[in-house]
Coordinates of C-alpha atoms in Angstrom, one line a residue:
Chain A
M1 CA 27.3 -11.1 -9.1
T2 CA 27.8 -8.0 -10.9
A3 CA 28.8 -4.8 -9.7
T4 CA 27.0 -1.8 -10.1
L5 CA 28.1 0.5 -11.9
F6 CA 26.5 4.2 -11.8
S7 CA 24.0 2.4 -11.1
L8 CA 22.4 2.3 -14.6
D9 CA 20.4 -0.5 -15.6
C10 CA 19.0 -1.8 -18.8
P11 CA 15.7 0.0 -19.3
K12 CA 13.4 -3.0 -19.9
C13 CA 14.7 -5.5 -17.7
G14 CA 16.8 -3.8 -14.8
D15 CA 19.6 -5.4 -15.3
P16 CA 22.8 -3.5 -14.6
I17 CA 24.7 -2.0 -17.9
S18 CA 28.2 -3.1 -18.6
P19 CA 30.4 0.1 -18.5
T20 CA 31.5 -0.7 -23.0
A21 CA 28.2 -0.1 -23.5
C22 CA 28.6 3.5 -22.8
N23 CA 29.2 6.3 -25.0
T24 CA 29.9 4.0 -28.0
G25 CA 27.2 5.9 -30.1
E26 CA 26.0 2.3 -31.1
M27 CA 22.9 0.5 -30.2
T28 CA 24.0 -2.5 -27.5
P29 CA 21.9 -5.1 -26.9
C30 CA 21.3 -6.4 -23.2
G31 CA 22.9 -9.2 -22.1
R32 CA 20.2 -10.4 -20.1
C33 CA 17.1 -9.9 -22.5
G34 CA 18.5 -9.1 -26.2
T35 CA 16.8 -5.4 -26.0
R36 CA 19.0 -2.9 -27.9
Y37 CA 20.1 0.3 -26.2
Q38 CA 22.1 3.0 -26.3
A39 CA 23.7 4.8 -23.0
L40 CA 25.0 8.1 -22.7
V41 CA 26.9 8.6 -19.7
F42 CA 28.1 12.6 -18.5
P43 CA 30.8 13.4 -15.9
A44 CA 28.1 14.0 -13.4
I45 CA 27.5 10.5 -13.0
L46 CA 30.2 10.6 -10.9
R47 CA 29.7 13.3 -8.9
T48 CA 29.4 12.6 -4.9
F49 CA 26.8 14.2 -2.7
E50 CA 27.9 16.3 -0.4
M51 CA 25.9 17.0 2.7
P52 CA 24.3 20.0 3.4
A53 CA 26.6 21.9 6.6
A54 CA 24.5 22.2 9.3
G55 CA 25.7 25.4 9.8
A56 CA 29.1 26.3 10.3
G57 CA 30.2 26.6 13.5
V58 CA 28.7 28.1 16.8
I59 CA 29.6 32.2 16.9
Q60 CA 32.3 33.9 18.0
A61 CA 32.4 37.4 19.8
E62 CA 32.0 39.6 17.3
E63 CA 31.1 37.6 14.5
S64 CA 28.1 38.1 12.5
S65 CA 25.2 35.1 12.6
C66 CA 22.3 34.0 10.3
Y67 CA 19.3 35.9 10.4
Y68 CA 17.6 32.5 10.7
H69 CA 19.7 30.4 13.0
S70 CA 21.1 33.3 15.8
A71 CA 23.6 30.5 17.4
K72 CA 25.3 30.0 13.6
K73 CA 27.7 32.1 11.9
A74 CA 26.8 33.9 8.6
V75 CA 28.8 33.0 5.5
T76 CA 27.2 35.0 3.2
V77 CA 24.5 37.3 2.5
C78 CA 21.3 37.0 0.4
E79 CA 21.1 38.8 -2.5
S80 CA 17.4 40.1 -2.6
C81 CA 16.8 40.7 0.4
G82 CA 20.4 41.3 2.4
V83 CA 20.4 39.2 5.7
F84 CA 23.1 37.3 6.9
L85 CA 22.9 33.8 6.1
C86 CA 24.5 30.6 7.5
A87 CA 25.5 27.2 4.9
L88 CA 22.3 25.8 6.2
C89 CA 20.1 29.0 4.9
D90 CA 22.2 29.6 1.8
V91 CA 20.5 28.4 -1.2
S92 CA 22.2 28.8 -4.2
L93 CA 19.8 29.6 -7.5
N94 CA 20.7 30.5 -11.1
N95 CA 24.5 31.7 -10.1
Q96 CA 22.3 33.7 -7.3
H97 CA 22.8 33.1 -2.8
L98 CA 19.0 33.6 -1.9
C99 CA 17.4 33.1 1.7
P100 CA 14.7 30.3 1.6
K101 CA 12.1 33.5 3.0
C102 CA 13.1 35.1 -0.4
I103 CA 12.6 31.8 -2.8
E104 CA 9.5 31.1 -1.2
K105 CA 8.1 34.6 -1.6
G106 CA 9.5 34.6 -5.9
K107 CA 8.0 32.1 -6.5
A108 CA 4.3 32.8 -5.1
K109 CA 4.5 35.9 -7.1
G110 CA 6.0 34.5 -10.3
R111 CA 9.2 36.1 -10.1
M112 CA 11.1 33.6 -10.3
K113 CA 11.0 32.1 -13.7
H114 CA 13.0 29.3 -12.7
L115 CA 11.0 27.8 -9.9
E116 CA 7.6 28.1 -12.4
N117 CA 6.6 24.5 -12.6
Q118 CA 2.9 24.9 -13.8
R119 CA 1.2 27.8 -15.8
I120 CA -2.7 28.0 -16.7
L121 CA -3.1 29.2 -20.6
Y122 CA -5.3 31.4 -20.6
D123 CA -5.5 31.5 -24.8
D124 CA -6.0 28.5 -24.8
M125 CA -9.1 28.2 -23.0
A126 CA -10.3 31.3 -24.3
L127 CA -10.0 30.2 -28.3
R128 CA -10.8 25.8 -27.4
L129 CA -14.3 28.0 -25.8
A130 CA -14.7 29.7 -28.6
L131 CA -13.9 27.4 -31.2
Y132 CA -15.4 23.9 -29.9
P133 CA -19.2 24.4 -29.9
V134 CA -18.9 25.5 -33.1
L135 CA -16.7 22.6 -34.4
L136 CA -18.8 19.7 -32.9
V137 CA -21.6 21.2 -34.6
I138 CA -24.6 19.5 -32.1
T139 CA -23.3 22.2 -29.2
V140 CA -23.7 25.3 -31.4
Y141 CA -26.6 26.4 -29.6
F142 CA -24.6 26.4 -26.8
T143 CA -22.7 29.5 -28.2
F144 CA -24.7 31.7 -26.3
M145 CA -23.0 31.6 -23.4
T146 CA -19.9 30.3 -24.4
A147 CA -19.2 33.3 -27.0
P148 CA -19.4 35.7 -23.7
A149 CA -16.9 33.5 -21.5
A150 CA -14.0 33.0 -24.2
L151 CA -14.4 37.4 -25.2
F152 CA -14.4 37.7 -21.3
I153 CA -11.6 35.4 -20.6
A154 CA -9.5 36.8 -23.8
I155 CA -9.7 40.5 -22.2
R156 CA -9.7 39.8 -18.8
Y157 CA -6.6 37.6 -19.1
W158 CA -4.9 39.7 -21.7
N159 CA -1.9 40.7 -19.5
A160 CA -2.0 37.3 -17.5
P161 CA 2.1 35.8 -18.6
G162 CA 1.5 32.9 -21.0
S163 CA 3.2 29.8 -21.6
I164 CA 6.8 30.2 -20.6
I165 CA 8.1 29.0 -23.8
G166 CA 6.9 32.4 -25.2
R167 CA 4.1 32.1 -27.2
S168 CA 2.7 35.4 -28.8
K169 CA -1.6 36.7 -28.8
F170 CA -2.3 34.5 -31.9
R171 CA -4.7 32.7 -30.0
M172 CA -6.0 35.7 -27.4
V173 CA -6.6 37.8 -30.7
L174 CA -8.8 34.9 -32.5
A175 CA -10.6 33.7 -29.4
I176 CA -11.6 38.1 -29.2
L177 CA -12.3 37.1 -33.5
F178 CA -14.5 34.4 -33.4
A179 CA -16.1 35.3 -30.2
T180 CA -17.6 38.7 -31.5
L181 CA -18.4 37.1 -34.2
Q182 CA -20.9 34.4 -32.8
I183 CA -22.3 37.2 -30.2
L184 CA -23.0 39.5 -34.0
G185 CA -24.9 36.8 -35.2
W186 CA -26.7 35.8 -31.9
I187 CA -27.5 40.0 -31.7
M188 CA -28.3 39.5 -35.5
L189 CA -31.1 36.3 -35.0
C190 CA -32.6 38.2 -32.1
V191 CA -33.1 40.6 -34.4
W192 CA -34.6 39.0 -37.2
F193 CA -36.8 37.3 -34.9
A194 CA -38.1 40.6 -33.3
T195 CA -38.6 42.1 -36.7
H196 CA -40.2 38.7 -38.5
Chain B
M1 CA 13.9 48.2 -31.6
A2 CA 16.0 44.9 -31.4
R3 CA 13.9 41.5 -31.2
Q4 CA 14.6 40.1 -28.3
P5 CA 15.7 36.2 -28.6
K6 CA 13.8 33.6 -27.6
E7 CA 14.6 32.1 -24.2
Y8 CA 13.7 28.6 -25.8
V9 CA 14.4 26.5 -29.2
R10 CA 12.1 23.8 -29.8
L11 CA 13.3 20.5 -30.1
P12 CA 11.8 18.1 -32.5
G13 CA 9.2 15.4 -31.3
R14 CA 5.7 15.6 -30.0
G15 CA 4.3 12.8 -27.7
Q16 CA 1.9 11.6 -25.5
K17 CA 2.1 11.1 -22.0
V18 CA 0.1 8.1 -21.0
V19 CA -0.9 7.2 -17.4
G20 CA -2.4 3.9 -17.5
V21 CA -4.2 3.1 -20.8
L22 CA -5.5 7.3 -20.6
S23 CA -3.5 10.3 -22.0
A24 CA -1.8 12.5 -19.7
G25 CA -1.3 15.5 -22.4
R26 CA 0.9 16.1 -25.0
T27 CA 4.6 16.7 -24.2
S28 CA 7.3 18.6 -26.1
L29 CA 10.9 19.5 -25.4
W30 CA 12.0 22.7 -25.2
L31 CA 16.2 23.6 -25.1
G32 CA 17.1 26.8 -22.9
N33 CA 20.6 28.4 -22.2
D34 CA 21.2 26.5 -19.1
H35 CA 18.9 23.2 -19.1
L36 CA 16.4 21.4 -21.2
L37 CA 12.5 22.1 -20.3
H38 CA 9.7 18.9 -20.2
V39 CA 6.5 20.6 -21.0
S40 CA 3.8 18.6 -20.7
D41 CA 0.3 20.2 -21.6
Q42 CA -2.9 19.0 -20.4
W43 CA -6.2 20.6 -21.2
F44 CA -5.7 24.8 -20.2
T45 CA -2.3 23.9 -18.2
E46 CA 1.2 23.4 -18.6
T47 CA 3.3 21.7 -16.4
Y48 CA 7.5 21.9 -17.1
K49 CA 9.8 19.8 -15.2
R50 CA 13.6 21.3 -15.8
F51 CA 16.7 19.1 -16.5
Y52 CA 20.2 21.5 -15.6
F53 CA 22.9 20.4 -17.9
R54 CA 25.2 19.9 -15.3
D55 CA 22.9 17.6 -13.4
I56 CA 21.8 14.9 -16.1
Q57 CA 23.9 12.2 -15.3
A58 CA 22.8 9.6 -18.4
I59 CA 20.4 9.3 -21.0
M60 CA 19.4 6.1 -21.8
L61 CA 17.9 5.6 -25.2
R62 CA 16.1 1.9 -26.0
K63 CA 13.9 0.6 -29.5
T64 CA 10.7 -0.7 -28.7
R65 CA 8.5 -3.0 -30.6
A66 CA 5.2 -0.8 -30.1
G67 CA 5.6 0.3 -33.9
K68 CA 5.9 -3.6 -35.1
I69 CA 2.8 -4.5 -32.6
I70 CA 0.7 -1.1 -34.1
N71 CA 1.5 -2.5 -37.6
L72 CA 0.4 -6.2 -36.8
V73 CA -3.0 -4.8 -35.4
C74 CA -3.6 -2.7 -37.9
G75 CA -2.8 -5.1 -40.7
L76 CA -5.2 -7.7 -39.3
V77 CA -7.5 -5.3 -38.8
A78 CA -7.2 -4.3 -42.3
L79 CA -6.8 -7.9 -43.7
L80 CA -10.0 -8.4 -41.9
V81 CA -12.0 -5.7 -43.1
F82 CA -11.0 -6.0 -46.4
L83 CA -12.1 -9.4 -46.2
F84 CA -15.2 -9.4 -44.9
P85 CA -17.0 -7.4 -48.2
L86 CA -14.9 -9.7 -50.2
A87 CA -17.0 -12.7 -48.6
G88 CA -20.2 -10.7 -48.8
K89 CA -19.7 -10.5 -52.9
L90 CA -18.8 -13.7 -53.1
Y91 CA -21.7 -14.9 -50.8
W92 CA -24.3 -12.3 -50.0
A93 CA -24.0 -11.3 -53.4
W94 CA -23.5 -7.8 -52.0
D95 CA -23.0 -4.6 -54.4
A96 CA -20.4 -2.3 -55.1
A97 CA -21.2 0.0 -52.7
G98 CA -20.5 -2.7 -49.5
M99 CA -17.6 -3.1 -51.1
I100 CA -16.1 0.6 -51.4
V101 CA -17.3 1.2 -47.4
G102 CA -15.2 -2.0 -46.8
G103 CA -12.5 -0.9 -48.9
C104 CA -12.5 2.5 -47.5
F105 CA -12.0 1.5 -43.7
G106 CA -9.4 -1.3 -44.8
G107 CA -8.2 1.3 -46.3
F108 CA -7.9 3.8 -43.2
F109 CA -5.9 0.7 -41.6
L110 CA -3.6 0.2 -44.3
L111 CA -2.8 4.0 -44.2
I112 CA -1.7 4.0 -40.6
V113 CA 0.4 0.9 -41.3
V114 CA 2.1 2.9 -43.9
V115 CA 2.4 5.9 -41.9
N116 CA 3.7 4.1 -38.8
S117 CA 6.3 2.4 -41.3
L118 CA 7.6 5.5 -42.7
M119 CA 8.1 7.3 -39.8
G120 CA 10.5 4.6 -38.5
P121 CA 11.3 2.0 -35.7
T122 CA 9.9 3.0 -32.3
S123 CA 11.4 4.2 -29.3
S124 CA 11.8 4.7 -25.4
C125 CA 14.1 7.2 -24.0
K126 CA 15.3 8.0 -20.2
L127 CA 16.8 10.5 -18.7
K128 CA 18.7 9.9 -15.7
T129 CA 19.3 12.9 -12.9
A130 CA 20.7 12.3 -9.6
V131 CA 17.7 12.1 -7.6
Q132 CA 15.3 11.3 -10.5
S133 CA 14.6 9.4 -14.2
E134 CA 12.2 11.0 -16.5
E135 CA 10.8 9.4 -19.4
L136 CA 10.6 11.4 -22.4
P137 CA 7.5 10.5 -24.8
S138 CA 8.4 13.2 -27.0
L139 CA 11.4 10.9 -28.2
A140 CA 9.3 8.3 -29.2
R141 CA 10.8 7.6 -32.8
L142 CA 14.5 6.2 -33.1
W143 CA 15.7 8.4 -36.0
R144 CA 14.0 12.2 -33.7
A145 CA 15.6 11.1 -30.4
R146 CA 19.2 10.6 -32.4
K147 CA 18.5 13.5 -33.9
V148 CA 17.5 14.6 -30.7
L149 CA 20.5 13.4 -28.5
R150 CA 23.2 14.6 -31.1
I151 CA 21.9 18.3 -29.9
L152 CA 21.5 17.9 -26.0
R153 CA 25.0 15.8 -26.0
A154 CA 26.6 19.1 -27.8
R155 CA 25.1 21.2 -25.1
I156 CA 25.8 19.0 -21.7
D157 CA 29.5 18.1 -23.8
A158 CA 29.9 21.9 -23.4
E159 CA 28.6 21.9 -19.4
Q160 CA 30.3 19.2 -17.4
G161 CA 32.9 18.1 -20.0
V162 CA 33.3 14.7 -21.9
L163 CA 33.8 11.5 -20.1
S164 CA 35.2 9.6 -22.7
Q165 CA 35.3 5.0 -22.5
E166 CA 39.1 4.9 -21.0
E167 CA 38.0 7.3 -17.9
I168 CA 35.0 5.3 -17.0
A169 CA 37.0 2.5 -17.3
S170 CA 39.3 4.1 -14.9
N171 CA 36.7 5.7 -12.9
R172 CA 35.1 1.8 -12.6
E173 CA 37.3 0.3 -10.2
A174 CA 37.7 4.2 -8.2
I175 CA 34.1 4.3 -8.0
L176 CA 33.7 0.4 -6.9
A177 CA 36.7 1.1 -4.0
A178 CA 34.5 3.7 -2.7
G179 CA 31.7 1.3 -2.1
A180 CA 29.8 1.7 -5.4
L181 CA 27.9 4.8 -5.4
G182 CA 27.3 4.6 -1.7
A183 CA 30.1 6.3 -0.3
G184 CA 29.0 9.7 -1.6
N185 CA 25.3 9.6 -2.6
P186 CA 23.0 8.8 0.3
L187 CA 20.4 8.1 -2.5
K188 CA 21.8 5.6 -3.1
A189 CA 23.3 4.1 -0.2
A190 CA 19.8 1.9 0.7
G191 CA 21.8 -1.3 -0.5
P192 CA 22.3 -3.4 -3.5
P193 CA 20.4 -3.3 -6.6
E194 CA 17.0 -5.1 -6.5
L195 CA 17.2 -8.3 -8.4
M196 CA 14.6 -9.1 -10.2
R197 CA 11.9 -11.7 -9.4
H198 CA 12.2 -15.6 -9.8
C199 CA 9.0 -16.5 -12.0
D200 CA 6.9 -18.9 -10.8
D201 CA 6.6 -20.6 -14.5
R202 CA 3.5 -22.7 -13.7
F203 CA 1.5 -20.9 -15.6
H204 CA 3.5 -20.9 -18.2
A205 CA 4.0 -24.8 -18.2
A206 CA 0.0 -24.8 -17.8
M207 CA -0.8 -22.7 -20.6
L208 CA 1.6 -24.8 -23.2
Y209 CA 0.6 -27.8 -22.3
I210 CA -3.0 -26.8 -22.8
L211 CA -1.2 -25.9 -26.1
L212 CA 0.0 -29.3 -27.5
F213 CA -3.6 -30.8 -26.0
D214 CA -5.5 -28.3 -27.8
G215 CA -3.6 -29.4 -30.7
V216 CA -4.3 -33.0 -30.3
L217 CA -7.9 -32.1 -30.0
T218 CA -7.7 -30.2 -33.1
I219 CA -6.5 -33.2 -35.2
I220 CA -9.5 -35.3 -33.5
N221 CA -11.4 -33.3 -34.7
I222 CA -10.9 -33.1 -37.9
F223 CA -11.6 -36.4 -38.4
I224 CA -14.6 -37.4 -36.0
Q225 CA -16.7 -34.4 -35.5
N226 CA -18.6 -34.7 -31.8
K227 CA -20.6 -32.5 -29.0
L228 CA -18.2 -33.9 -26.2
I229 CA -14.8 -32.8 -28.5
D230 CA -16.2 -29.6 -28.8
A231 CA -17.0 -29.1 -24.8
I232 CA -13.5 -30.3 -24.4
S233 CA -12.3 -27.9 -26.6
A234 CA -14.5 -24.9 -25.4
C235 CA -13.3 -25.6 -21.6
V236 CA -9.3 -26.0 -22.6
L237 CA -10.1 -22.6 -25.1
L238 CA -11.0 -21.1 -21.4
G239 CA -8.7 -22.7 -19.6
G240 CA -5.7 -21.4 -22.2
I241 CA -6.9 -18.1 -22.0
T242 CA -6.7 -17.8 -17.9
C243 CA -3.3 -19.7 -18.0
M244 CA -2.5 -17.2 -20.8
T245 CA -3.3 -14.0 -19.1
T246 CA -1.8 -15.0 -15.6
A247 CA 1.5 -15.9 -17.1
L248 CA 1.7 -12.3 -18.7
F249 CA 1.3 -11.1 -15.6
K250 CA 3.4 -13.4 -13.8
Q251 CA 6.2 -12.7 -16.1
Q252 CA 6.4 -9.0 -15.7
R253 CA 9.7 -7.8 -14.4
S254 CA 10.7 -11.7 -14.1
D255 CA 13.8 -13.6 -14.9
L256 CA 12.2 -15.4 -17.2
P257 CA 13.9 -16.2 -20.4
S258 CA 12.4 -13.2 -22.9
G259 CA 12.7 -16.9 -25.4
L260 CA 10.3 -17.6 -23.4
K261 CA 8.0 -14.3 -22.6
N262 CA 8.2 -13.7 -26.2
L263 CA 6.3 -16.9 -26.8
T264 CA 4.0 -15.7 -24.5
W265 CA 2.8 -12.8 -26.2
A266 CA 3.1 -14.2 -29.4
T267 CA 0.3 -17.0 -27.5
L268 CA -1.8 -14.4 -27.6
A269 CA -1.7 -12.6 -31.0
Y270 CA -2.0 -16.5 -32.3
T271 CA -5.2 -16.5 -30.0
V272 CA -6.8 -13.3 -30.6
A273 CA -6.3 -13.9 -34.1
F274 CA -7.2 -17.3 -34.7
M275 CA -10.4 -16.3 -32.9
I276 CA -11.0 -13.5 -35.1
V277 CA -10.8 -15.5 -38.4
A278 CA -12.8 -18.5 -36.7
I279 CA -15.7 -16.2 -35.5
G280 CA -15.5 -14.3 -38.8
Y281 CA -15.9 -17.6 -41.0
G282 CA -18.4 -19.3 -38.7
V283 CA -20.9 -16.7 -38.9
I284 CA -20.1 -16.7 -42.8
L285 CA -21.3 -20.3 -42.6
A286 CA -23.4 -20.1 -40.1
L287 CA -25.4 -17.8 -42.5
E288 CA -24.6 -20.8 -45.1
N289 CA -26.2 -23.5 -43.4
P290 CA -28.6 -22.6 -41.0
G291 CA -29.7 -24.9 -38.4
K292 CA -26.0 -26.3 -38.4
I293 CA -23.3 -26.2 -35.6
G294 CA -19.7 -24.7 -37.4
T295 CA -18.2 -27.3 -35.8
Q296 CA -20.2 -29.9 -37.1
L297 CA -19.4 -29.6 -41.0
S298 CA -16.8 -32.2 -42.0
P299 CA -13.2 -30.3 -43.0
F300 CA -13.5 -32.5 -45.6
D301 CA -16.1 -31.1 -47.1
H302 CA -15.1 -27.0 -46.6
P303 CA -11.1 -26.8 -47.5
V304 CA -11.5 -23.5 -45.3
I305 CA -12.3 -25.3 -42.3
M306 CA -9.6 -28.1 -43.0
A307 CA -7.0 -25.1 -43.7
M308 CA -7.7 -23.5 -40.8
D309 CA -7.8 -26.8 -38.4
L310 CA -4.5 -27.9 -39.6
V311 CA -3.0 -24.2 -38.9
S312 CA -4.2 -24.0 -35.6
A313 CA -2.7 -27.5 -35.0
I314 CA 0.7 -26.9 -36.4
C315 CA 0.5 -23.5 -34.7
D316 CA -0.1 -25.4 -31.2
F317 CA 2.5 -27.8 -31.7
S318 CA 4.8 -25.5 -32.7
I319 CA 4.7 -22.8 -29.8
G320 CA 3.9 -25.6 -27.2
G321 CA 6.7 -27.6 -28.3
C322 CA 9.2 -24.6 -28.3
G323 CA 7.8 -23.4 -25.2
V324 CA 8.0 -26.7 -23.4
Y325 CA 11.7 -27.2 -24.5
L326 CA 13.0 -23.7 -23.1
L327 CA 10.8 -23.8 -20.1
Q328 CA 13.1 -27.3 -19.3
K329 CA 15.9 -25.4 -20.2
F330 CA 14.9 -22.8 -17.8
R331 CA 13.8 -25.0 -15.0
R332 CA 17.2 -26.7 -15.6
E333 CA 19.1 -23.6 -15.5
S334 CA 17.3 -22.3 -12.2
A335 CA 18.2 -25.7 -10.5
A336 CA 21.9 -25.7 -11.8
P337 CA 23.0 -23.1 -9.1
D338 CA 21.1 -24.7 -6.0
A339 CA 23.5 -28.3 -7.2
Q340 CA 27.5 -26.7 -6.8
P341 CA 28.7 -26.7 -3.3

């Protein structure tokens, strides 16, 4: 039976890969299915897991206790709110020691960029709303609704955080421009109908 | 005022995240200070996944055949689309407009083949950490994946250090002695790795024997045009397609040799291609010979039918013969360990 090294398998057939196939810089064929693959392995694969400490020791007299577990000894301080934390409550994030509550609050308020896993792109929404009805031609009549909506979104969410990868306000500007032009077009059409 | 440096730098490549057969958004990779950011963009929402350089355990790059399949399918479609107006010109005296329209459609598919070929071989890339294994769809081309991996490797090596082959070899014994990864890693302590499923090869066998039988029927059909043979051929075709489809499902993640798996896929490609050609030519024949069924026409009077019958018989015998040989070999090998004490 083949022993599992690093628990790395052939990405196609799932056969355990040989250590000689790692970090060679070349494609190696799988011994079973013949699929050519390249395996890059890093030292983290040798790291062993440490089970989280269950909150080191019961407190002795005159020792500080954890804010959340009064019977546990405090080992560090939350760098955000300053409460004492035991080993169980101490969360190391981005080289900071934080308590679970601060992390929760930070995530909810969008203060912790590193914890954000989703963002709504209002600039994309506004631009698509301003452009798509015109580009699809047959939906051009809907622009009397979509243009004001695009303009509203662009202005209302001008300061809302955009993409995390850092995009300019170009889409917002373009959306405002197109939406304004469409609204002006409708106004001119109404005026023309009224005068003729 | 000095401009603030960008937090993320874009890495080459953009891909489609696919769930089932539907696209679940575009994806891209961005390089951060201490992590790799995987951005998945669907409609108005961006979803982020961070892979910290210190946590990345391995990256697996695999060469895939998706590019070749796209070329094969688009090439076939282009050929058919080119042939159709040509047949129109020969048999129904189509004018130049028909030829131009056909040529444009064919050209479009040919362009896909050319662009796909120029973009190079396709690949699939997976990134592994201690708790997850993530597909990176933006690295779907081999040259691009290699370029990105060079950048990533430099960053990961700077964070974690370099793991040489000697270290891998020397650590191997220690890791295995400590009970593989089970001792330290609770996530891996569940047990031995999942073994590949043993394939029930009866459907493969049925498909291959049906192919051989179809070859015999095709040879008979060259000399004798009979409605009974036509009916048997139709039943054989239906049975073959059923067995082939089931075999394709059964062989996934099974211990069946790759040769036999590929042969099943080749059977599918051959069946689809042959059906398209046969139906296309059948329509032309039906228009040319109203009131006569295509199969009632003697191959000796129609060289195209003769060529199609011969090609079909050769394919049936070669695929069926090779398949039966591989299947017998696989069965012998599967039975061999049981015979040993």
